Amino acid sequence: MTHVRPPAERSPRPLPCEGTPARAAPDPAGSGRGAAGLAASIRDDFPILRASFDGTPLVYLDNAATTQKPRAVLEAIVDHYSTANGNIGRGFYTLSHVATDRYEEARASVQRALGAEHPDEVVFTGGTTGAINLLADTFGRRLVGAGDEVAVCGMEHNSNLLPWRRLCEEAGARLVVVPVNDRGRVGLADFTAALGPRTRLAAVAHVSNVLGTVNPVREMISTAHRAGVPVVVDGAQAVPHRPVDVRELGADFYCFSAHKVYGPTGVGVLYGRRDLLAELPPYQVGGGTVKGVAHDRPVSYVPVPARLEAGTPDVAGAVGLAAALRYVGDLGWDAVQEHDAALVQYAVGTLREIPRVRVVGSPEETPSGIVSLVVEGIHPYDVGGHLDRHGVAVRSGVHCASTFLDDLGLLGTVRLSFGVYNTTAELDLVAEALRTVRPGVWTHEHPNTRFL
């Protein structure tokens, strides 16, 4: 299979076709009871859902890539910049103290949301990618040496694969990939077998960003701990869809991004057990990381989390994340998970009735807001472009997990991923559009090309 970006003039997003019929906005009530109540009551909270393109109302089904933002989050960010914008931890004046208090209140909000024991077990980062790179370059470098092993699962997003691969390459260690079965799942027995005497660390996704598969992370962590192996969990796709209690999981480290859970882009979280974080050296050095600097004395660094948050952090982003977590918490996890289950089950049932459409995996077994599909004989980009011309935004391709797609024997998939505002009526529009999809330029001219 070719993995080369096509010429620039070949846009991966087809332009709207002339004559594409306009349609009315979908009925927020949908046609399924479980998905109707929640979405109908909150869609007005999300201003962007009123958008239309070329007269076609937006159906946004790419929430695993990023979620849309409720007015409560937008207002929290504007309020911070309007009333409390100052640099934190440095100024001896009231505005700086107010900004610092808001930043630390946001940290405490994340602590409560994750069930962490202490606020200082929460480190703000640029996102999940930043958090995992931080761990690979600090914790990993101290732990992994020549001849050692790092275990990862075969379904990992590149953000939880490439940092560990690079670490192994530079340290002379071996990256051990736990296989996935033909249903896209990692067996606990296979994970256990991958942990050998030289395994120094394991990294696992809580929920797959490709299929929505939920890994048994509590059991995996327990198994790893019995072998003396610490575990890093990529929780980017879990936190928006299920309650996470890091102590109940026994997690050593847990990472997620704000923008996946209705918060702003550019901010994320690294949770780490206090004793493990205390051992980490600075990832970056600069303002806010030191007690003082003199030319003739060794540098003395401050404790975590400040030691791992060099420079001016995204204070407004942290405030927005706290607002997003409050928003989801106010909806109630029972309602969120009932909504997820209703949409996933409705999507799977509907899609399996469409000729040539195949649902990949078994997303209905543990619904997590993701359903991936292929249309036999048609390139995923042609399918995604066809849906776009009907106003439906989905992700088509390899989802930053090409090694997983290779193991599944697929060029790519079309991924439908749901948020709290999506409805079964929107899924009916997807089904209607899929019945008319035909092979296009990607199928005819670039049948084996993929790059997203």
XYZ file of C-alpha atoms in Angstrom:
452
model
C 0.000 0.000 0.000
C 1.227 3.495 -0.833
C 1.455 6.065 1.955
C 2.334 9.135 -0.098
C 0.468 12.441 -0.094
C -1.020 12.959 -3.551
C -0.213 16.013 -5.672
C -1.370 19.317 -4.201
C -4.068 19.790 -6.789
C -5.750 16.592 -5.602
C -7.754 17.872 -2.684
C -8.698 15.163 -0.182
C -11.893 17.101 0.457
C -13.938 17.110 -2.765
C -15.572 20.374 -3.687
C -19.353 20.555 -3.390
C -21.078 19.214 -6.493
C -23.321 21.456 -8.489
C -26.887 20.428 -8.175
C -26.533 18.748 -4.774
C -30.020 19.144 -3.368
C -30.401 21.243 -0.268
C -32.099 19.620 2.671
C -33.731 20.747 5.829
C -31.905 20.571 9.135
C -32.461 17.226 10.870
C -35.101 17.056 13.529
C -33.237 17.279 16.864
C -35.638 14.814 18.411
C -34.344 12.076 16.156
C -36.208 8.822 15.914
C -34.734 6.857 18.806
C -35.889 7.467 22.357
C -32.488 6.940 24.033
C -30.694 9.384 21.760
C -33.502 11.904 21.512
C -33.904 13.243 25.014
C -30.354 14.371 25.692
C -29.563 15.809 22.268
C -32.876 17.629 21.924
C -32.387 19.357 25.255
C -28.849 20.632 24.620
C -28.325 21.270 20.902
C -29.015 24.962 21.402
C -26.029 25.065 23.769
C -23.693 24.612 20.771
C -23.737 27.656 18.462
C -21.844 25.990 15.613
C -24.594 23.425 15.114
C -26.638 26.192 13.479
C -24.025 26.458 10.710
C -24.677 25.486 7.109
C -22.403 25.165 4.090
C -23.647 25.988 0.615
C -27.137 25.980 2.074
C -26.746 22.500 3.564
C -27.051 22.250 7.369
C -24.054 20.785 9.180
C -24.192 17.243 10.503
C -21.065 16.924 12.610
C -19.964 13.327 13.177
C -16.206 13.756 13.688
C -16.230 14.107 17.451
C -13.375 11.648 17.978
C -11.179 14.203 16.177
C -12.505 17.176 18.113
C -15.797 18.076 19.746
C -17.800 21.260 19.351
C -17.921 23.685 22.258
C -20.955 24.578 24.365
C -21.717 28.178 25.147
C -20.710 27.599 28.786
C -17.139 26.851 27.696
C -16.984 29.762 25.252
C -18.294 32.136 27.895
C -15.850 30.871 30.524
C -12.915 31.592 28.197
C -14.211 35.049 27.261
C -14.901 35.820 30.919
C -11.361 34.868 31.890
C -9.808 37.128 29.276
C -12.303 39.883 30.119
C -11.995 39.850 33.907
C -8.989 37.823 35.105
C -6.256 37.837 32.468
C -2.871 38.059 34.131
C 0.282 35.979 34.281
C 0.156 33.380 37.007
C 2.495 32.670 39.889
C 4.747 35.639 39.164
C 2.975 38.899 39.886
C 2.621 40.528 43.302
C -0.660 42.194 42.412
C -4.313 41.287 42.677
C -5.019 40.470 39.027
C -2.160 37.967 38.927
C -3.472 36.366 42.123
C -6.968 36.077 40.634
C -5.585 34.439 37.466
C -3.476 32.063 39.565
C -6.485 31.104 41.653
C -8.523 30.324 38.533
C -5.726 28.183 37.126
C -5.405 26.189 40.325
C -9.175 25.900 40.624
C -9.156 24.370 37.141
C -6.516 21.899 38.288
C -8.708 20.931 41.247
C -11.674 20.466 38.877
C -9.664 17.995 36.811
C -8.531 16.219 39.976
C -12.138 15.720 41.050
C -13.243 14.629 37.574
C -10.534 11.945 37.424
C -10.849 10.834 41.035
C -7.206 11.707 41.687
C -6.105 11.932 45.293
C -4.196 15.232 45.075
C -4.428 18.335 42.846
C -0.664 18.236 42.285
C -1.088 14.914 40.481
C -2.566 16.908 37.578
C -0.129 18.463 35.090
C -1.454 20.685 32.335
C 0.040 19.968 28.908
C -0.652 20.886 25.303
C -2.771 17.753 24.867
C -2.525 13.981 24.937
C 0.352 14.021 22.450
C 2.290 16.471 24.588
C 1.618 14.485 27.749
C 2.869 11.194 26.285
C 5.949 12.813 24.763
C 6.674 14.351 28.167
C 6.538 10.914 29.764
C 8.647 9.259 27.072
C 11.359 11.905 27.379
C 11.444 11.959 31.186
C 10.047 8.835 32.817
C 10.885 6.636 29.828
C 14.475 7.775 29.470
C 15.162 7.060 33.122
C 13.587 3.623 32.941
C 14.432 2.160 29.531
C 17.916 1.144 28.452
C 19.646 -1.051 25.918
C 18.077 -4.495 25.693
C 14.928 -3.465 27.571
C 11.384 -3.654 26.205
C 8.367 -1.358 25.998
C 4.973 -2.968 25.343
C 2.232 -1.219 23.347
C -1.044 -2.473 21.931
C -1.562 -2.934 18.217
C -4.449 -0.457 18.140
C -2.530 2.583 19.392
C -2.886 6.055 17.923
C 0.439 7.385 16.671
C 0.568 9.658 19.710
C 0.828 6.591 21.954
C 3.073 4.683 19.560
C 5.686 6.971 18.039
C 7.057 8.471 21.304
C 7.739 4.954 22.599
C 9.109 3.779 19.266
C 11.525 6.701 19.185
C 12.523 6.052 22.797
C 13.299 2.417 21.967
C 15.258 3.356 18.850
C 17.391 5.849 20.762
C 17.877 3.611 23.810
C 18.566 0.404 21.929
C 15.428 -1.159 23.381
C 12.746 -3.263 21.696
C 9.173 -2.212 21.076
C 6.822 -5.159 21.674
C 3.426 -4.838 19.974
C 0.556 -6.766 21.548
C -1.495 -8.206 18.659
C -5.126 -7.429 18.015
C -7.544 -10.131 16.949
C -9.686 -10.096 13.819
C -12.401 -8.228 15.737
C -9.994 -5.441 16.592
C -9.576 -6.390 20.243
C -6.597 -7.028 22.488
C -6.877 -10.168 24.578
C -5.757 -10.014 28.185
C -3.830 -13.256 27.682
C -1.917 -11.724 24.763
C -1.148 -8.637 26.817
C 0.096 -10.773 29.686
C 2.290 -12.819 27.341
C 3.921 -9.635 26.049
C 5.230 -8.707 29.491
C 8.670 -10.255 29.865
C 11.557 -9.892 32.317
C 12.957 -6.940 30.348
C 9.648 -5.071 30.033
C 10.098 -1.696 31.665
C 6.864 0.041 30.663
C 3.507 -0.577 28.951
C 1.366 1.942 27.064
C -2.286 1.232 26.244
C -5.322 3.032 24.864
C -8.363 3.038 27.114
C -10.612 3.306 24.042
C -9.557 2.836 20.417
C -9.929 5.944 18.280
C -10.559 3.747 15.224
C -13.192 1.254 16.360
C -14.272 2.498 19.786
C -13.023 -0.739 21.338
C -12.837 -0.480 25.130
C -9.768 -2.189 26.531
C -9.924 -3.872 29.953
C -7.454 -1.336 31.315
C -8.040 -2.066 34.985
C -7.177 -5.733 34.447
C -4.277 -4.814 32.157
C -2.845 -2.443 34.750
C -3.243 -5.023 37.499
C -1.499 -7.642 35.357
C 1.342 -5.270 34.539
C 1.794 -4.276 38.171
C 2.138 -7.905 39.191
C 5.063 -8.027 36.756
C 6.474 -4.792 38.165
C 5.624 -2.821 35.026
C 4.161 0.729 35.184
C 1.429 1.631 32.695
C 0.669 4.775 30.679
C -2.986 5.041 29.592
C -4.090 7.132 26.610
C -7.547 8.253 27.732
C -8.283 10.703 24.929
C -11.303 8.738 23.654
C -12.484 7.533 27.060
C -12.903 10.746 29.040
C -15.687 12.146 26.776
C -17.762 8.964 27.003
C -17.412 7.370 30.415
C -16.537 8.257 34.000
C -12.852 7.699 34.725
C -11.498 7.055 38.212
C -7.735 6.779 38.029
C -7.443 5.311 41.514
C -10.060 2.674 40.802
C -8.155 1.797 37.620
C -4.858 1.751 39.492
C -3.375 4.007 36.809
C 0.224 5.154 37.075
C -0.243 7.766 34.347
C -3.392 8.812 32.463
C -3.539 11.366 29.633
C -6.331 13.160 27.787
C -7.078 16.275 25.727
C -9.551 19.028 26.523
C -10.811 19.389 22.958
C -12.098 15.811 22.885
C -14.406 16.532 25.834
C -16.033 19.795 24.641
C -13.147 21.958 25.871
C -10.698 24.177 23.959
C -7.858 23.027 21.743
C -4.246 23.318 22.863
C -4.611 22.080 26.440
C -4.555 18.612 27.940
C -3.813 16.698 31.097
C -1.183 14.342 32.375
C -2.291 12.608 35.547
C 0.474 10.847 37.415
C 0.749 9.266 40.806
C 2.363 11.747 43.145
C 5.343 9.502 43.935
C 6.063 8.922 40.242
C 5.713 12.563 39.208
C 8.037 13.617 42.032
C 10.869 11.659 40.388
C 10.522 13.298 36.962
C 13.089 15.852 35.812
C 11.898 18.982 33.997
C 10.689 18.287 30.463
C 11.394 21.865 29.438
C 13.228 24.474 31.473
C 12.542 28.163 31.816
C 10.284 30.498 33.704
C 8.291 29.031 36.561
C 10.375 25.867 36.921
C 13.130 27.042 39.266
C 13.503 28.358 42.791
C 16.341 30.596 41.707
C 19.292 30.709 39.342
C 22.877 31.764 40.013
C 25.879 31.391 37.724
C 27.980 29.752 40.420
C 25.454 27.296 41.912
C 23.477 24.287 40.639
C 19.925 25.008 39.487
C 17.242 24.124 42.029
C 13.896 23.186 40.495
C 10.460 23.637 42.055
C 8.228 20.632 42.829
C 5.672 19.257 40.393
C 3.396 20.189 38.807
C 5.077 23.568 38.211
C 8.375 21.844 37.402
C 6.652 20.263 34.382
C 4.787 23.404 33.257
C 7.560 25.686 32.014
C 6.677 29.145 30.746
C 3.305 30.831 30.689
C 0.637 28.105 30.517
C -2.671 28.227 28.685
C -4.603 29.578 31.649
C -7.746 30.305 29.646
C -7.548 26.817 28.177
C -7.429 25.287 31.647
C -10.407 27.413 32.675
C -12.261 26.279 29.560
C -11.454 22.644 30.300
C -12.832 22.985 33.817
C -16.023 24.479 32.373
C -16.297 21.593 29.899
C -15.921 18.993 32.635
C -18.599 20.753 34.669
C -20.868 20.798 31.627
C -20.537 17.058 31.032
C -20.826 16.354 34.741
C -24.071 18.312 34.896
C -25.497 16.220 32.045
C -24.854 13.107 34.128
C -22.836 10.079 33.069
C -25.888 7.826 32.987
C -27.485 10.096 30.397
C -24.271 10.411 28.365
C -23.708 6.660 28.245
C -27.359 5.895 27.463
C -27.123 8.401 24.616
C -23.901 6.797 23.321
C -25.377 3.324 23.435
C -28.555 4.375 21.629
C -26.649 6.079 18.812
C -24.133 3.274 18.352
C -26.778 0.576 18.332
C -28.990 2.550 15.956
C -26.067 3.249 13.631
C -24.939 -0.373 13.546
C -28.454 -1.655 12.876
C -29.060 0.912 10.144
C -25.708 0.501 8.412
C -25.918 -3.280 8.283
C -29.062 -2.985 6.165
C -27.249 -1.027 3.424
C -25.773 -3.052 0.539
C -21.937 -3.100 0.373
C -21.588 -1.349 3.749
C -19.704 -3.274 6.415
C -19.336 -2.222 10.039
C -15.812 -2.944 11.266
C -15.575 -4.679 14.625
C -18.401 -4.915 17.141
C -18.890 -1.380 18.462
C -22.286 -2.203 19.952
C -20.699 -4.528 22.533
C -19.125 -1.671 24.515
C -20.506 1.551 22.987
C -18.069 4.456 23.106
C -19.419 6.823 20.493
C -17.507 5.391 17.500
C -18.656 3.290 14.546
C -16.241 2.585 11.678
C -17.379 1.298 8.314
C -16.154 0.429 4.860
C -18.065 0.464 1.602
C -16.888 -2.462 -0.469
C -15.213 -1.403 -3.694
C -15.082 2.317 -2.849
C -12.138 4.251 -1.419
C -12.818 5.760 2.034
C -11.990 9.234 0.712
C -14.647 8.922 -1.988
C -17.145 7.938 0.689
C -16.109 10.815 2.935
C -16.330 13.296 0.053
C -19.788 12.034 -0.887
C -20.993 12.454 2.702
C -19.477 15.940 2.814
C -21.495 16.947 -0.217
C -24.545 16.004 1.833
C -23.372 18.182 4.738
C -22.080 15.277 6.832
C -18.638 15.683 8.417
C -16.881 12.376 9.119
C -13.281 11.198 9.264
C -12.048 9.025 6.391
C -8.693 7.283 6.259
C -6.381 5.661 8.804
C -7.130 7.946 11.767
C -3.424 8.317 12.706
C -3.353 4.559 13.306
C -2.145 3.066 10.019
C -0.443 0.106 11.707
C -3.782 -0.907 13.234
C -5.524 -0.654 9.871
C -2.745 -2.769 8.341
C -3.349 -5.456 10.956
C -7.048 -5.376 10.087
C -6.200 -5.710 6.393
C -7.865 -2.399 5.543
C -6.764 0.582 3.505
C -8.841 2.775 5.802
C -12.316 3.277 7.194
C -15.023 5.886 7.354
C -15.512 6.770 11.008
C -18.731 8.083 12.503
C -18.055 9.454 15.978
C -20.751 10.885 18.186
C -21.158 13.666 20.693
C -23.859 14.446 23.181
C -25.665 16.598 20.583
C -25.957 14.018 17.793
C -29.261 12.408 16.860
C -30.617 9.346 15.117
C -32.158 11.653 12.520
C -28.617 12.593 11.506
C -27.770 8.916 11.169
C -30.759 8.488 8.882
C -29.240 11.164 6.630
C -25.928 9.268 6.622
C -27.707 6.074 5.616
C -29.614 7.859 2.861
C -26.380 9.287 1.448
C -24.511 5.965 1.647
C -27.141 4.311 -0.532
C -26.113 6.598 -3.403
C -22.316 6.624 -3.033
C -20.341 5.596 -6.111
C -16.643 5.088 -6.897
C -14.863 8.375 -7.570
C -11.429 9.790 -8.312
C -9.762 8.106 -5.347
C -11.120 4.688 -6.251
C -10.255 5.037 -9.940
C -6.953 6.960 -9.842
C -5.476 6.434 -6.338
C -6.949 3.129 -5.147
C -4.126 2.369 -2.699
C -3.256 5.881 -1.546
C -3.781 7.031 2.001
C -2.293 9.773 4.092
C -4.757 10.768 6.828
